[in-house]
């Protein structure tokens, strides 16, 4: 073992995994088997390190390979095991964790730990103050953050106490650092990394770097309040009648708080939420069970055994009991927790276990293939159902236990839960610093958490990064993440500092990127959700404020007159849930299924599946007014009528899939009567068609797109974002202006006979317009210029706004040698004086 080099680790894993397979392990689930074998390898390596036969540098190189190896795709072919490349899914591997680059770790420590060190060094006894700083990483992985924190604290202690650095390091590692990870191998790697850093394997790190799930645990307050009715809500695999009986039994328990707090009570409380509630299962815990355990009394043996089994399976970890020496919260909580949806994604799960199922044509075909496993691979089907049950139980706990009142909502993601956990871990004067997707500030499901951070003065800073330069090499380059710093209640932040679209830590030194946002700003820009817009600079923020001051938001929820357009939204057909309705051939009673990728601004013929694959529709093909696109699927006309309640002559649709780094973000078009996928939701407005034409022009304008880009932190232009876009109200369009805009929208839109119903509704009586790219360009530039005027944007700010559309500019310069769109818009703007 001592001769192993980092490059040999993958080969060693493959050799041992093949041996395990030959011994009868892992045929049903090679992914799980490989994880177990990898854990065994690292336990052997840890012993080599303990015996002094594996140095700190070699251990570090091996530890860095642990996370990537977790993402290998093992497969059994003809009885032999092979290790493929990373799993399907792309953005984040199955474990949800990646090695954090050192500059990001350092940046987190700068904002989180450094202020605490400065404060401690100002105390009368700085050495004692430094040693009193308790630092935790609740998803510590291999210990990157804790090792870096140890070095920084040791440097300060050596200076303050005039100690040799190595002695100071041992003191820090032995007194200040705490960690938690659900993966036993990761926790082991963290311990060994700290032992090697301190050069002292005698330090009792087993009780400070613990194995446990940082998202599943109880608190004294939650246990004292007893089990809520929601604990007995049925989830996948539960019997509703048994759940009702348990709920009733729980209500009949003795009233009043549950006194007593110990590990048995806490485990039983957590177990109640994830218990398999069936007639053939042991009796689930109720408040009566908790009271018996709190008094030290016995409970049914099978119930006690099941509590212990679930505690081990889910990794219940109760912070007050896991780290009893920490009173009143940690001084610092740091880390890069996993980013993954709690719900099992069948395509990704089978991506590392059954490629044919993962590659099924759609969800309906995949569901049938999964069901067929009952005959062909029952062990794999059982493993999948067990994974779904565990995920459902974890989600149920997050949403109903009360542990995560702000982030335990909807389609739960671990990064949001960890963000709330970080906040709860620190004491009144502590600080938390962590790395999570930028959606923590922009997404709908985290809006309550982000709003609370601003209201309470908890948010110190949020620095948003694009992964475009590959800071996380294994993560999609379009992914956005943020370095977030929070402060405890006793030291609220007077204001929060933001930076967006950074590509490296060095970008944070640019003062022009930094800005502050207040609650008043959010009340203007995002009054419904309180989420955070994303600005590249203070100048950009000022211009977006200008748009909102002129237009307000499209729909202001909960306010009389807050929806002047009478707007509502419709998701017609879900690509997964409704896939059973989709047909591959046309028919007299079928309508084409429009997917978002088939449409673009003022264009219902952007792409086609003609020839069996998706491709753009060429300009020459659009010249023929009768040429329609070929959809991938067809849907029965009656099903469309049921969803819409009628058969309108046309539909207003927009793209849900959108990124603020694409050429355009807000994309809408008029469609003929058709079935429409959920990624192209419909916007329904109770206003005359000519006014809706103005709304479409506004939606597709560069001015509106400039604002929309500040709202989209992920990949979706959701309903809650659209409601808060600065779309001008109907009153902005007096008849001459309304007719001028509508005429241009009709010409841009009605290029085929099937869209003439829209033209007729707007007063047009002619034939379809010819597809003329040059004239379309001029018309669109005139509309863009008009909306810059309607929003009150100064002329000298238009080039600044257009510079935020680099793909548009690059294409213009490639075709024409200059930024043609900008010049045409400015010329039209000047003619409108």
mmCIF file of N, CA and C in Angstrom, residues 486-531:
data_model
loop_
_atom_site.group_PDB
_atom_site.id
_atom_site.type_symbol
_atom_site.label_atom_id
_atom_site.label_comp_id
_atom_site.label_asym_id
_atom_site.label_seq_id
_atom_site.Cartn_x
_atom_site.Cartn_y
_atom_site.Cartn_z
ATOM 1 N N UNK A 486 -22.555 35.630 6.393
ATOM 2 C CA UNK A 486 -23.610 36.050 7.321
ATOM 3 C C UNK A 486 -22.988 36.439 8.652
ATOM 4 N N UNK A 487 -23.736 37.207 9.428
ATOM 5 C CA UNK A 487 -23.292 37.603 10.756
ATOM 6 C C UNK A 487 -24.365 37.278 11.783
ATOM 7 N N UNK A 488 -23.942 37.101 13.035
ATOM 8 C CA UNK A 488 -24.880 36.771 14.100
ATOM 9 C C UNK A 488 -25.754 37.945 14.502
ATOM 10 N N UNK A 489 -26.789 37.652 15.274
ATOM 11 C CA UNK A 489 -27.800 38.655 15.624
ATOM 12 C C UNK A 489 -27.242 39.819 16.419
ATOM 13 N N UNK A 490 -26.211 39.591 17.218
ATOM 14 C CA UNK A 490 -25.676 40.657 18.063
ATOM 15 C C UNK A 490 -24.847 41.674 17.281
ATOM 16 N N UNK A 491 -24.459 41.327 16.059
ATOM 17 C CA UNK A 491 -23.653 42.232 15.244
ATOM 18 C C UNK A 491 -24.248 42.356 13.845
ATOM 19 N N UNK A 492 -25.465 42.881 13.733
ATOM 20 C CA UNK A 492 -26.113 42.965 12.416
ATOM 21 C C UNK A 492 -25.336 43.875 11.473
ATOM 22 N N UNK A 493 -25.416 43.560 10.185
ATOM 23 C CA UNK A 493 -24.752 44.365 9.163
ATOM 24 C C UNK A 493 -25.611 45.574 8.828
ATOM 25 N N UNK A 494 -24.995 46.745 8.757
ATOM 26 C CA UNK A 494 -25.750 47.962 8.428
ATOM 27 C C UNK A 494 -26.281 47.907 7.009
ATOM 28 N N UNK A 495 -25.528 47.292 6.101
ATOM 29 C CA UNK A 495 -25.968 47.099 4.721
ATOM 30 C C UNK A 495 -25.225 45.910 4.137
ATOM 31 N N UNK A 496 -25.793 45.342 3.104
ATOM 32 C CA UNK A 496 -25.188 44.173 2.467
ATOM 33 C C UNK A 496 -24.454 44.601 1.207
ATOM 34 N N UNK A 497 -23.315 43.968 0.970
ATOM 35 C CA UNK A 497 -22.511 44.273 -0.207
ATOM 36 C C UNK A 497 -22.650 43.133 -1.214
ATOM 37 N N UNK A 498 -22.723 43.510 -2.493
ATOM 38 C CA UNK A 498 -22.926 42.539 -3.555
ATOM 39 C C UNK A 498 -21.899 42.739 -4.665
ATOM 40 N N UNK A 499 -21.575 41.645 -5.322
ATOM 41 C CA UNK A 499 -20.836 41.688 -6.581
ATOM 42 C C UNK A 499 -21.374 40.549 -7.435
ATOM 43 N N UNK A 500 -21.488 40.784 -8.738
ATOM 44 C CA UNK A 500 -22.084 39.790 -9.624
ATOM 45 C C UNK A 500 -21.202 39.551 -10.850
ATOM 46 N N UNK A 501 -21.343 38.364 -11.405
ATOM 47 C CA UNK A 501 -20.662 37.984 -12.638
ATOM 48 C C UNK A 501 -19.143 37.991 -12.500
ATOM 49 N N UNK A 502 -18.632 37.748 -11.307
ATOM 50 C CA UNK A 502 -17.188 37.589 -11.164
ATOM 51 C C UNK A 502 -16.762 36.283 -11.820
ATOM 52 N N UNK A 503 -15.556 36.267 -12.369
ATOM 53 C CA UNK A 503 -15.009 35.057 -12.980
ATOM 54 C C UNK A 503 -13.838 34.500 -12.187
ATOM 55 N N UNK A 504 -13.275 35.318 -11.305
ATOM 56 C CA UNK A 504 -12.177 34.880 -10.444
ATOM 57 C C UNK A 504 -12.231 35.698 -9.168
ATOM 58 N N UNK A 505 -11.552 35.213 -8.144
ATOM 59 C CA UNK A 505 -11.527 35.933 -6.872
ATOM 60 C C UNK A 505 -10.900 37.306 -7.053
ATOM 61 N N UNK A 506 -9.950 37.431 -7.972
ATOM 62 C CA UNK A 506 -9.311 38.728 -8.219
ATOM 63 C C UNK A 506 -10.320 39.782 -8.652
ATOM 64 N N UNK A 507 -11.409 39.373 -9.288
ATOM 65 C CA UNK A 507 -12.430 40.334 -9.724
ATOM 66 C C UNK A 507 -13.065 41.068 -8.552
ATOM 67 N N UNK A 508 -13.057 40.457 -7.372
ATOM 68 C CA UNK A 508 -13.686 41.091 -6.213
ATOM 69 C C UNK A 508 -12.927 42.327 -5.757
ATOM 70 N N UNK A 509 -11.677 42.481 -6.192
ATOM 71 C CA UNK A 509 -10.902 43.669 -5.831
ATOM 72 C C UNK A 509 -11.317 44.888 -6.646
ATOM 73 N N UNK A 510 -12.117 44.691 -7.684
ATOM 74 C CA UNK A 510 -12.575 45.791 -8.537
ATOM 75 C C UNK A 510 -13.743 46.488 -7.858
ATOM 76 N N UNK A 511 -13.499 47.694 -7.367
ATOM 77 C CA UNK A 511 -14.541 48.429 -6.638
ATOM 78 C C UNK A 511 -15.751 48.707 -7.518
ATOM 79 N N UNK A 512 -15.542 48.791 -8.833
ATOM 80 C CA UNK A 512 -16.661 49.065 -9.723
ATOM 81 C C UNK A 512 -17.668 47.945 -9.786
ATOM 82 N N UNK A 513 -17.266 46.740 -9.383
ATOM 83 C CA UNK A 513 -18.183 45.605 -9.401
ATOM 84 C C UNK A 513 -19.061 45.559 -8.155
ATOM 85 N N UNK A 514 -18.671 46.264 -7.121
ATOM 86 C CA UNK A 514 -19.361 46.136 -5.840
ATOM 87 C C UNK A 514 -20.451 47.187 -5.706
ATOM 88 N N UNK A 515 -21.561 46.792 -5.099
ATOM 89 C CA UNK A 515 -22.654 47.710 -4.865
ATOM 90 C C UNK A 515 -23.426 47.259 -3.642
ATOM 91 N N UNK A 516 -24.231 48.147 -3.125
ATOM 92 C CA UNK A 516 -25.091 47.810 -1.996
ATOM 93 C C UNK A 516 -26.547 47.873 -2.437
ATOM 94 N N UNK A 517 -27.365 47.022 -1.849
ATOM 95 C CA UNK A 517 -28.801 47.018 -2.105
ATOM 96 C C UNK A 517 -29.526 47.060 -0.775
ATOM 97 N N UNK A 518 -30.591 47.831 -0.741
ATOM 98 C CA UNK A 518 -31.366 47.988 0.479
ATOM 99 C C UNK A 518 -32.726 47.319 0.334
ATOM 100 N N UNK A 519 -33.465 47.258 1.434
ATOM 101 C CA UNK A 519 -34.829 46.730 1.372
ATOM 102 C C UNK A 519 -35.713 47.581 0.471
ATOM 103 N N UNK A 520 -35.464 48.896 0.430
ATOM 104 C CA UNK A 520 -36.247 49.768 -0.452
ATOM 105 C C UNK A 520 -35.997 49.419 -1.923
ATOM 106 N N UNK A 521 -34.749 49.087 -2.241
ATOM 107 C CA UNK A 521 -34.447 48.674 -3.616
ATOM 108 C C UNK A 521 -35.231 47.421 -3.993
ATOM 109 N N UNK A 522 -35.258 46.459 -3.083
ATOM 110 C CA UNK A 522 -35.967 45.210 -3.380
ATOM 111 C C UNK A 522 -37.473 45.445 -3.455
ATOM 112 N N UNK A 523 -37.989 46.381 -2.655
ATOM 113 C CA UNK A 523 -39.416 46.693 -2.707
ATOM 114 C C UNK A 523 -39.799 47.280 -4.066
ATOM 115 N N UNK A 524 -38.864 47.976 -4.706
ATOM 116 C CA UNK A 524 -39.121 48.533 -6.033
ATOM 117 C C UNK A 524 -38.940 47.476 -7.118
ATOM 118 N N UNK A 525 -37.868 46.698 -7.018
ATOM 119 C CA UNK A 525 -37.477 45.802 -8.107
ATOM 120 C C UNK A 525 -38.143 44.433 -8.030
ATOM 121 N N UNK A 526 -38.319 43.919 -6.829
ATOM 122 C CA UNK A 526 -38.927 42.587 -6.654
ATOM 123 C C UNK A 526 -39.916 42.620 -5.499
ATOM 124 N N UNK A 527 -40.991 43.379 -5.625
ATOM 125 C CA UNK A 527 -41.897 43.547 -4.477
ATOM 126 C C UNK A 527 -42.652 42.290 -4.087
ATOM 127 N N UNK A 528 -42.874 41.381 -5.035
ATOM 128 C CA UNK A 528 -43.641 40.172 -4.709
ATOM 129 C C UNK A 528 -42.801 39.159 -3.943
ATOM 130 N N UNK A 529 -41.556 38.995 -4.352
ATOM 131 C CA UNK A 529 -40.741 37.907 -3.804
ATOM 132 C C UNK A 529 -39.667 38.352 -2.833
ATOM 133 N N UNK A 530 -39.217 39.609 -2.951
ATOM 134 C CA UNK A 530 -38.113 40.052 -2.109
ATOM 135 C C UNK A 530 -36.784 39.439 -2.482
ATOM 136 N N UNK A 531 -36.704 38.761 -3.644
ATOM 137 C CA UNK A 531 -35.443 38.160 -4.073
ATOM 138 C C UNK A 531 -34.515 39.238 -4.636
#
